[in-house]
Amino acid sequence: MKELMQSLRDAAIRTISETADMETLEAQRVKYLGKKGELTAILRQMGSLSAEERPVMGQLANRVRAEIETALDERRELLSKKLLERKLETEAVDVTLPAKQQRLGHKHPMYNVLDQIKDIFIGMGFEIVDGPEVELADYNFTRLNIDEAHPSREWTDTFYFTPDSRILLRTQTSPMQVHAMETRPLPIRIIAPGRVYRKDEVDATHSPMFHQIEGMVVDKGVTMADLKATLNLVVEKIYGEGTVTRFRPHHFPFTEPSCELDIRCHKCGGKGCPTCKGEGWIEVLGAGMIHPKVLAGCGIDPDVYSGWAFGMGLERLAMGEYKINDLRLIFENDKRFLEQF
Ligand code: PHE
C-alpha cells in the first residue's frame, strides 16, 4: 500500500508538471484527489490493515495529498502567468494607429437664431416660457376669441386628436397667452417659443410642423406705442440698426387693433427683388393689443390692465438670416447642409 501511494504521488507530480492548460489541470486534480479519485480508492483498502499500520498509512496519505496539492498550486500559478503573458502579447494596443475620428454635432442654425432672439428679450426683462403642444381647442381657439365657425378650426387645417374637436396639436403659440395670464402674477413679460402644427403640404415654404415665438406684455397703461417701440428695437437688433419698419393694419380675433410688421427689404432696399418677391417689404410678424375679451376671460380687468402680443415665425427668420431658400432644408437634417453654419 505504501508503494502504491508513492507511485501514485510520483505519477501525479510528473503528469501535473507536464500539464499545459487549466482544464486538464483540473481534470488531474479530480483524477488523483477527487472523491472518486485514485488516492481515495487506495484509502478504501485501509480496512485490511492492522491497528499499528493504519495511522502510519493515514499520515502517509495526508503527506501525499499535500504534496500533490502543492504541485497543483504551483502548476496553476505558472499556467496563469503564462496565460497572462500570452494575452498581453496578442492583445497589445498599437499606439501608432490613427485615432477614430470623433464627430461632434453642433447647434442647428434655426436654434442659433432662436438663442439670439431669447437674448434680446431677456435683455429687456422678459422671461422665456414653455407650454404644451397638445392643446385644448378651448385654449387654441375659443379663449382667443376665435369663433366656432372660424376656418382655422376646420378638420382640413388642424390636427385633432378626438372626434369632438376638443383636443388638438396647437396651430399657433397664442394659447400661451392664456396660459400665462392664468398662471402668472401681473405684470407679465414673456416670450414663448415652440412648435406649432397645421395640415399643410410640404413645399419650399410650408411644413405641417414649424416654430413660432409668441411674445406678450400685460401691465397697467400698456399702449400700442409700447408695442411699436419694443418691436422696432427687436427688429433693429436682428436686422441691423436703421432697418425701416412698417406696421400694416391687419385682423386677428384676439388682438384689437391688430397689425402686421414688415421690414423694408434688406436685399434691394425696397425697390423690389426676388427676396421680397418684388414687394420691397418682407413680412416679419403679426401683433396687436390683446383683446379686452381675452383679458377678461383670463380674469384680468381690461379697464385696469392692457397688453400687447406678437407671433413670429422662426423658420422664416432663420431662412432670411442665413439666406436659406427652401424650408425643407431646415428639417431634413442633411449634414452637408447643417455643417455650413
Ligand atoms: N398667432 C398669430 C398667427 O399665428 C400671430 C399673432 C400672435 C398675432 C399674437 C397677434 C398676436 O398668425
PDB file of N, CA and C in Angstrom, residues 160-241:
ATOM      1  N   TYR A 160     -56.609  67.182 -35.197  1.00  0.00           N
ATOM      2  CA  TYR A 160     -57.372  66.909 -33.979  1.00  0.00           C
ATOM      3  C   TYR A 160     -57.090  65.501 -33.476  1.00  0.00           C
ATOM      4  N   PHE A 161     -57.174  65.326 -32.173  1.00  0.00           N
ATOM      5  CA  PHE A 161     -56.995  64.004 -31.588  1.00  0.00           C
ATOM      6  C   PHE A 161     -58.323  63.307 -31.359  1.00  0.00           C
ATOM      7  N   THR A 162     -59.361  64.085 -31.142  1.00  0.00           N
ATOM      8  CA  THR A 162     -60.643  63.496 -30.758  1.00  0.00           C
ATOM      9  C   THR A 162     -61.738  63.953 -31.713  1.00  0.00           C
ATOM     10  N   PRO A 163     -62.701  63.068 -31.991  1.00  0.00           N
ATOM     11  CA  PRO A 163     -63.756  63.409 -32.958  1.00  0.00           C
ATOM     12  C   PRO A 163     -64.597  64.609 -32.520  1.00  0.00           C
ATOM     13  N   ASP A 164     -64.595  64.909 -31.231  1.00  0.00           N
ATOM     14  CA  ASP A 164     -65.383  66.059 -30.788  1.00  0.00           C
ATOM     15  C   ASP A 164     -64.600  67.376 -30.937  1.00  0.00           C
ATOM     16  N   SER A 165     -63.446  67.320 -31.597  1.00  0.00           N
ATOM     17  CA  SER A 165     -62.633  68.525 -31.866  1.00  0.00           C
ATOM     18  C   SER A 165     -62.219  69.248 -30.590  1.00  0.00           C
ATOM     19  N   ARG A 166     -62.017  68.490 -29.529  1.00  0.00           N
ATOM     20  CA  ARG A 166     -61.707  69.125 -28.250  1.00  0.00           C
ATOM     21  C   ARG A 166     -60.196  69.232 -28.012  1.00  0.00           C
ATOM     22  N   ILE A 167     -59.469  68.212 -28.492  1.00  0.00           N
ATOM     23  CA  ILE A 167     -58.022  68.189 -28.267  1.00  0.00           C
ATOM     24  C   ILE A 167     -57.299  68.194 -29.609  1.00  0.00           C
ATOM     25  N   LEU A 168     -56.240  68.998 -29.697  1.00  0.00           N
ATOM     26  CA  LEU A 168     -55.578  69.181 -30.988  1.00  0.00           C
ATOM     27  C   LEU A 168     -54.088  69.445 -30.794  1.00  0.00           C
ATOM     28  N   LEU A 169     -53.365  69.474 -31.915  1.00  0.00           N
ATOM     29  CA  LEU A 169     -51.998  69.978 -31.894  1.00  0.00           C
ATOM     30  C   LEU A 169     -52.106  71.477 -32.116  1.00  0.00           C
ATOM     31  N   ARG A 170     -51.525  72.257 -31.244  1.00  0.00           N
ATOM     32  CA  ARG A 170     -51.729  73.703 -31.331  1.00  0.00           C
ATOM     33  C   ARG A 170     -51.318  74.224 -32.711  1.00  0.00           C
ATOM     34  N   THR A 171     -52.117  75.135 -33.243  1.00  0.00           N
ATOM     35  CA  THR A 171     -51.867  75.680 -34.576  1.00  0.00           C
ATOM     36  C   THR A 171     -51.088  76.978 -34.498  1.00  0.00           C
ATOM     37  N   GLN A 172     -50.877  77.459 -33.287  1.00  0.00           N
ATOM     38  CA  GLN A 172     -50.159  78.710 -33.062  1.00  0.00           C
ATOM     39  C   GLN A 172     -49.676  78.712 -31.613  1.00  0.00           C
ATOM     40  N   THR A 173     -48.728  79.587 -31.286  1.00  0.00           N
ATOM     41  CA  THR A 173     -48.271  79.666 -29.897  1.00  0.00           C
ATOM     42  C   THR A 173     -49.155  80.594 -29.064  1.00  0.00           C
ATOM     43  N   SER A 174     -50.154  81.216 -29.698  1.00  0.00           N
ATOM     44  CA  SER A 174     -51.002  82.169 -28.962  1.00  0.00           C
ATOM     45  C   SER A 174     -51.731  81.598 -27.738  1.00  0.00           C
ATOM     46  N   PRO A 175     -52.085  80.272 -27.700  1.00  0.00           N
ATOM     47  CA  PRO A 175     -52.653  79.767 -26.444  1.00  0.00           C
ATOM     48  C   PRO A 175     -51.749  80.022 -25.234  1.00  0.00           C
ATOM     49  N   MET A 176     -50.480  80.242 -25.472  1.00  0.00           N
ATOM     50  CA  MET A 176     -49.565  80.548 -24.365  1.00  0.00           C
ATOM     51  C   MET A 176     -49.930  81.879 -23.701  1.00  0.00           C
ATOM     52  N   GLN A 177     -50.598  82.750 -24.450  1.00  0.00           N
ATOM     53  CA  GLN A 177     -51.092  84.000 -23.834  1.00  0.00           C
ATOM     54  C   GLN A 177     -52.047  83.654 -22.693  1.00  0.00           C
ATOM     55  N   VAL A 178     -52.975  82.750 -23.001  1.00  0.00           N
ATOM     56  CA  VAL A 178     -53.980  82.377 -21.994  1.00  0.00           C
ATOM     57  C   VAL A 178     -53.311  81.659 -20.812  1.00  0.00           C
ATOM     58  N   HIS A 179     -52.422  80.711 -21.122  1.00  0.00           N
ATOM     59  CA  HIS A 179     -51.715  80.004 -20.043  1.00  0.00           C
ATOM     60  C   HIS A 179     -50.976  80.997 -19.144  1.00  0.00           C
ATOM     61  N   ALA A 180     -50.298  81.948 -19.765  1.00  0.00           N
ATOM     62  CA  ALA A 180     -49.514  82.910 -18.979  1.00  0.00           C
ATOM     63  C   ALA A 180     -50.430  83.744 -18.087  1.00  0.00           C
ATOM     64  N   MET A 181     -51.534  84.219 -18.657  1.00  0.00           N
ATOM     65  CA  MET A 181     -52.436  85.077 -17.870  1.00  0.00           C
ATOM     66  C   MET A 181     -53.109  84.297 -16.750  1.00  0.00           C
ATOM     67  N   GLU A 182     -53.311  82.996 -16.988  1.00  0.00           N
ATOM     68  CA  GLU A 182     -53.940  82.163 -15.961  1.00  0.00           C
ATOM     69  C   GLU A 182     -53.003  81.847 -14.808  1.00  0.00           C
ATOM     70  N   THR A 183     -51.720  81.714 -15.123  1.00  0.00           N
ATOM     71  CA  THR A 183     -50.818  81.152 -14.117  1.00  0.00           C
ATOM     72  C   THR A 183     -49.825  82.148 -13.534  1.00  0.00           C
ATOM     73  N   ARG A 184     -49.616  83.276 -14.211  1.00  0.00           N
ATOM     74  CA  ARG A 184     -48.534  84.157 -13.758  1.00  0.00           C
ATOM     75  C   ARG A 184     -49.084  85.413 -13.106  1.00  0.00           C
ATOM     76  N   PRO A 185     -48.348  85.901 -12.113  1.00  0.00           N
ATOM     77  CA  PRO A 185     -48.769  87.157 -11.496  1.00  0.00           C
ATOM     78  C   PRO A 185     -48.513  88.323 -12.453  1.00  0.00           C
ATOM     79  N   LEU A 186     -49.294  89.368 -12.315  1.00  0.00           N
ATOM     80  CA  LEU A 186     -49.100  90.564 -13.148  1.00  0.00           C
ATOM     81  C   LEU A 186     -48.008  91.431 -12.527  1.00  0.00           C
ATOM     82  N   PRO A 187     -47.271  92.208 -13.277  1.00  0.00           N
ATOM     83  CA  PRO A 187     -47.294  92.293 -14.746  1.00  0.00           C
ATOM     84  C   PRO A 187     -46.629  91.085 -15.404  1.00  0.00           C
ATOM     85  N   ILE A 188     -46.969  90.854 -16.674  1.00  0.00           N
ATOM     86  CA  ILE A 188     -46.411  89.726 -17.427  1.00  0.00           C
ATOM     87  C   ILE A 188     -45.525  90.247 -18.558  1.00  0.00           C
ATOM     88  N   ARG A 189     -44.351  89.692 -18.638  1.00  0.00           N
ATOM     89  CA  ARG A 189     -43.459  89.948 -19.784  1.00  0.00           C
ATOM     90  C   ARG A 189     -42.820  88.629 -20.160  1.00  0.00           C
ATOM     91  N   ILE A 190     -43.334  88.001 -21.203  1.00  0.00           N
ATOM     92  CA  ILE A 190     -42.797  86.669 -21.562  1.00  0.00           C
ATOM     93  C   ILE A 190     -42.616  86.534 -23.078  1.00  0.00           C
ATOM     94  N   ILE A 191     -41.730  85.638 -23.468  1.00  0.00           N
ATOM     95  CA  ILE A 191     -41.813  85.076 -24.815  1.00  0.00           C
ATOM     96  C   ILE A 191     -41.923  83.564 -24.663  1.00  0.00           C
ATOM     97  N   ALA A 192     -42.637  82.949 -25.618  1.00  0.00           N
ATOM     98  CA  ALA A 192     -42.886  81.500 -25.555  1.00  0.00           C
ATOM     99  C   ALA A 192     -42.616  80.894 -26.932  1.00  0.00           C
ATOM    100  N   PRO A 193     -41.408  80.414 -27.141  1.00  0.00           N
ATOM    101  CA  PRO A 193     -41.107  79.774 -28.433  1.00  0.00           C
ATOM    102  C   PRO A 193     -41.546  78.321 -28.433  1.00  0.00           C
ATOM    103  N   GLY A 194     -41.875  77.776 -29.594  1.00  0.00           N
ATOM    104  CA  GLY A 194     -42.213  76.352 -29.642  1.00  0.00           C
ATOM    105  C   GLY A 194     -42.785  75.915 -30.972  1.00  0.00           C
ATOM    106  N   ARG A 195     -43.057  74.609 -31.052  1.00  0.00           N
ATOM    107  CA  ARG A 195     -43.564  74.038 -32.303  1.00  0.00           C
ATOM    108  C   ARG A 195     -45.058  74.263 -32.435  1.00  0.00           C
ATOM    109  N   VAL A 196     -45.496  74.457 -33.662  1.00  0.00           N
ATOM    110  CA  VAL A 196     -46.925  74.532 -33.956  1.00  0.00           C
ATOM    111  C   VAL A 196     -47.201  73.662 -35.189  1.00  0.00           C
ATOM    112  N   TYR A 197     -48.473  73.287 -35.376  1.00  0.00           N
ATOM    113  CA  TYR A 197     -48.796  72.285 -36.392  1.00  0.00           C
ATOM    114  C   TYR A 197     -50.006  72.713 -37.225  1.00  0.00           C
ATOM    115  N   ARG A 198     -49.884  72.577 -38.519  1.00  0.00           N
ATOM    116  CA  ARG A 198     -51.027  72.831 -39.400  1.00  0.00           C
ATOM    117  C   ARG A 198     -50.997  71.831 -40.540  1.00  0.00           C
ATOM    118  N   LYS A 199     -52.200  71.475 -41.028  1.00  0.00           N
ATOM    119  CA  LYS A 199     -52.255  70.490 -42.127  1.00  0.00           C
ATOM    120  C   LYS A 199     -51.857  71.135 -43.437  1.00  0.00           C
ATOM    121  N   ASP A 200     -50.574  71.361 -43.594  1.00  0.00           N
ATOM    122  CA  ASP A 200     -50.068  71.935 -44.848  1.00  0.00           C
ATOM    123  C   ASP A 200     -49.242  70.898 -45.584  1.00  0.00           C
ATOM    124  N   GLU A 201     -49.331  70.904 -46.895  1.00  0.00           N
ATOM    125  CA  GLU A 201     -48.451  70.050 -47.708  1.00  0.00           C
ATOM    126  C   GLU A 201     -47.039  70.617 -47.633  1.00  0.00           C
ATOM    127  N   VAL A 202     -46.058  69.712 -47.644  1.00  0.00           N
ATOM    128  CA  VAL A 202     -44.661  70.163 -47.598  1.00  0.00           C
ATOM    129  C   VAL A 202     -44.253  70.756 -48.945  1.00  0.00           C
ATOM    130  N   ASP A 203     -43.740  71.972 -48.916  1.00  0.00           N
ATOM    131  CA  ASP A 203     -43.081  72.530 -50.100  1.00  0.00           C
ATOM    132  C   ASP A 203     -41.988  73.494 -49.628  1.00  0.00           C
ATOM    133  N   ALA A 204     -41.502  74.328 -50.504  1.00  0.00           N
ATOM    134  CA  ALA A 204     -40.346  75.170 -50.165  1.00  0.00           C
ATOM    135  C   ALA A 204     -40.661  76.189 -49.065  1.00  0.00           C
ATOM    136  N   THR A 205     -41.944  76.475 -48.853  1.00  0.00           N
ATOM    137  CA  THR A 205     -42.284  77.466 -47.830  1.00  0.00           C
ATOM    138  C   THR A 205     -43.281  76.937 -46.797  1.00  0.00           C
ATOM    139  N   HIS A 206     -43.709  75.673 -46.916  1.00  0.00           N
ATOM    140  CA  HIS A 206     -44.691  75.127 -45.973  1.00  0.00           C
ATOM    141  C   HIS A 206     -44.237  73.815 -45.362  1.00  0.00           C
ATOM    142  N   SER A 207     -44.657  73.601 -44.114  1.00  0.00           N
ATOM    143  CA  SER A 207     -44.390  72.342 -43.435  1.00  0.00           C
ATOM    144  C   SER A 207     -45.499  72.146 -42.406  1.00  0.00           C
ATOM    145  N   PRO A 208     -45.964  70.895 -42.201  1.00  0.00           N
ATOM    146  CA  PRO A 208     -47.025  70.675 -41.202  1.00  0.00           C
ATOM    147  C   PRO A 208     -46.563  70.976 -39.777  1.00  0.00           C
ATOM    148  N   MET A 209     -45.256  71.101 -39.589  1.00  0.00           N
ATOM    149  CA  MET A 209     -44.737  71.492 -38.265  1.00  0.00           C
ATOM    150  C   MET A 209     -43.765  72.628 -38.478  1.00  0.00           C
ATOM    151  N   PHE A 210     -43.912  73.663 -37.728  1.00  0.00           N
ATOM    152  CA  PHE A 210     -42.928  74.745 -37.772  1.00  0.00           C
ATOM    153  C   PHE A 210     -42.886  75.420 -36.403  1.00  0.00           C
ATOM    154  N   HIS A 211     -42.071  76.434 -36.267  1.00  0.00           N
ATOM    155  CA  HIS A 211     -41.886  77.062 -34.958  1.00  0.00           C
ATOM    156  C   HIS A 211     -42.375  78.508 -34.955  1.00  0.00           C
ATOM    157  N   GLN A 212     -42.979  78.889 -33.852  1.00  0.00           N
ATOM    158  CA  GLN A 212     -43.343  80.291 -33.655  1.00  0.00           C
ATOM    159  C   GLN A 212     -42.753  80.781 -32.346  1.00  0.00           C
ATOM    160  N   ILE A 213     -42.643  82.079 -32.247  1.00  0.00           N
ATOM    161  CA  ILE A 213     -42.304  82.684 -30.964  1.00  0.00           C
ATOM    162  C   ILE A 213     -43.444  83.632 -30.623  1.00  0.00           C
ATOM    163  N   GLU A 214     -44.079  83.353 -29.498  1.00  0.00           N
ATOM    164  CA  GLU A 214     -45.121  84.234 -29.007  1.00  0.00           C
ATOM    165  C   GLU A 214     -44.471  85.199 -28.019  1.00  0.00           C
ATOM    166  N   GLY A 215     -44.920  86.434 -28.030  1.00  0.00           N
ATOM    167  CA  GLY A 215     -44.410  87.382 -27.048  1.00  0.00           C
ATOM    168  C   GLY A 215     -45.572  88.181 -26.500  1.00  0.00           C
ATOM    169  N   MET A 216     -45.514  88.539 -25.223  1.00  0.00           N
ATOM    170  CA  MET A 216     -46.613  89.348 -24.696  1.00  0.00           C
ATOM    171  C   MET A 216     -46.203  90.157 -23.476  1.00  0.00           C
ATOM    172  N   VAL A 217     -46.915  91.278 -23.319  1.00  0.00           N
ATOM    173  CA  VAL A 217     -46.735  92.122 -22.150  1.00  0.00           C
ATOM    174  C   VAL A 217     -48.130  92.463 -21.633  1.00  0.00           C
ATOM    175  N   VAL A 218     -48.349  92.302 -20.346  1.00  0.00           N
ATOM    176  CA  VAL A 218     -49.592  92.792 -19.728  1.00  0.00           C
ATOM    177  C   VAL A 218     -49.200  93.605 -18.502  1.00  0.00           C
ATOM    178  N   ASP A 219     -49.667  94.844 -18.470  1.00  0.00           N
ATOM    179  CA  ASP A 219     -49.352  95.712 -17.330  1.00  0.00           C
ATOM    180  C   ASP A 219     -50.360  96.865 -17.343  1.00  0.00           C
ATOM    181  N   LYS A 220     -50.245  97.734 -16.363  1.00  0.00           N
ATOM    182  CA  LYS A 220     -51.116  98.910 -16.380  1.00  0.00           C
ATOM    183  C   LYS A 220     -50.566  99.926 -17.387  1.00  0.00           C
ATOM    184  N   GLY A 221     -51.446 100.494 -18.172  1.00  0.00           N
ATOM    185  CA  GLY A 221     -51.051 101.587 -19.059  1.00  0.00           C
ATOM    186  C   GLY A 221     -50.210 101.193 -20.256  1.00  0.00           C
ATOM    187  N   VAL A 222     -50.272  99.919 -20.672  1.00  0.00           N
ATOM    188  CA  VAL A 222     -49.523  99.492 -21.860  1.00  0.00           C
ATOM    189  C   VAL A 222     -50.278  99.918 -23.116  1.00  0.00           C
ATOM    190  N   THR A 223     -49.567 100.514 -24.072  1.00  0.00           N
ATOM    191  CA  THR A 223     -50.238 101.013 -25.283  1.00  0.00           C
ATOM    192  C   THR A 223     -49.576 100.472 -26.545  1.00  0.00           C
ATOM    193  N   MET A 224     -50.196 100.784 -27.669  1.00  0.00           N
ATOM    194  CA  MET A 224     -49.658 100.421 -28.983  1.00  0.00           C
ATOM    195  C   MET A 224     -48.276 101.036 -29.186  1.00  0.00           C
ATOM    196  N   ALA A 225     -48.022 102.169 -28.536  1.00  0.00           N
ATOM    197  CA  ALA A 225     -46.704 102.800 -28.659  1.00  0.00           C
ATOM    198  C   ALA A 225     -45.619 101.895 -28.070  1.00  0.00           C
ATOM    199  N   ASP A 226     -45.963 101.208 -26.970  1.00  0.00           N
ATOM    200  CA  ASP A 226     -45.001 100.269 -26.372  1.00  0.00           C
ATOM    201  C   ASP A 226     -44.712  99.113 -27.327  1.00  0.00           C
ATOM    202  N   LEU A 227     -45.797  98.609 -27.924  1.00  0.00           N
ATOM    203  CA  LEU A 227     -45.657  97.517 -28.895  1.00  0.00           C
ATOM    204  C   LEU A 227     -44.706  97.937 -30.020  1.00  0.00           C
ATOM    205  N   LYS A 228     -44.970  99.098 -30.593  1.00  0.00           N
ATOM    206  CA  LYS A 228     -44.174  99.545 -31.736  1.00  0.00           C
ATOM    207  C   LYS A 228     -42.716  99.774 -31.334  1.00  0.00           C
ATOM    208  N   ALA A 229     -42.525 100.449 -30.205  1.00  0.00           N
ATOM    209  CA  ALA A 229     -41.152 100.756 -29.782  1.00  0.00           C
ATOM    210  C   ALA A 229     -40.370  99.476 -29.514  1.00  0.00           C
ATOM    211  N   THR A 230     -41.023  98.537 -28.805  1.00  0.00           N
ATOM    212  CA  THR A 230     -40.318  97.292 -28.466  1.00  0.00           C
ATOM    213  C   THR A 230     -39.974  96.508 -29.728  1.00  0.00           C
ATOM    214  N   LEU A 231     -40.965  96.353 -30.606  1.00  0.00           N
ATOM    215  CA  LEU A 231     -40.715  95.532 -31.797  1.00  0.00           C
ATOM    216  C   LEU A 231     -39.727  96.212 -32.744  1.00  0.00           C
ATOM    217  N   ASN A 232     -39.756  97.548 -32.833  1.00  0.00           N
ATOM    218  CA  ASN A 232     -38.750  98.248 -33.642  1.00  0.00           C
ATOM    219  C   ASN A 232     -37.337  97.954 -33.135  1.00  0.00           C
ATOM    220  N   LEU A 233     -37.225  97.962 -31.816  1.00  0.00           N
ATOM    221  CA  LEU A 233     -35.923  97.695 -31.202  1.00  0.00           C
ATOM    222  C   LEU A 233     -35.445  96.274 -31.521  1.00  0.00           C
ATOM    223  N   VAL A 234     -36.378  95.323 -31.396  1.00  0.00           N
ATOM    224  CA  VAL A 234     -36.041  93.924 -31.667  1.00  0.00           C
ATOM    225  C   VAL A 234     -35.605  93.760 -33.128  1.00  0.00           C
ATOM    226  N   VAL A 235     -36.371  94.378 -34.030  1.00  0.00           N
ATOM    227  CA  VAL A 235     -36.046  94.288 -35.458  1.00  0.00           C
ATOM    228  C   VAL A 235     -34.656  94.862 -35.741  1.00  0.00           C
ATOM    229  N   GLU A 236     -34.339  95.986 -35.098  1.00  0.00           N
ATOM    230  CA  GLU A 236     -33.012  96.580 -35.328  1.00  0.00           C
ATOM    231  C   GLU A 236     -31.905  95.668 -34.813  1.00  0.00           C
ATOM    232  N   LYS A 237     -32.193  94.993 -33.691  1.00  0.00           N
ATOM    233  CA  LYS A 237     -31.164  94.082 -33.160  1.00  0.00           C
ATOM    234  C   LYS A 237     -30.985  92.882 -34.084  1.00  0.00           C
ATOM    235  N   ILE A 238     -32.082  92.433 -34.694  1.00  0.00           N
ATOM    236  CA  ILE A 238     -31.973  91.268 -35.574  1.00  0.00           C
ATOM    237  C   ILE A 238     -31.404  91.662 -36.937  1.00  0.00           C
ATOM    238  N   TYR A 239     -31.977  92.695 -37.536  1.00  0.00           N
ATOM    239  CA  TYR A 239     -31.643  93.024 -38.936  1.00  0.00           C
ATOM    240  C   TYR A 239     -30.652  94.173 -39.073  1.00  0.00           C
ATOM    241  N   GLY A 240     -30.268  94.765 -37.986  1.00  0.00           N
ATOM    242  CA  GLY A 240     -29.292  95.849 -38.056  1.00  0.00           C
ATOM    243  C   GLY A 240     -29.934  97.216 -37.832  1.00  0.00           C
ATOM    244  N   GLU A 241     -29.126  98.110 -37.282  1.00  0.00           N
ATOM    245  CA  GLU A 241     -29.620  99.449 -36.968  1.00  0.00           C
ATOM    246  C   GLU A 241     -30.118 100.152 -38.229  1.00  0.00           C
TER     247      GLU A 241
END
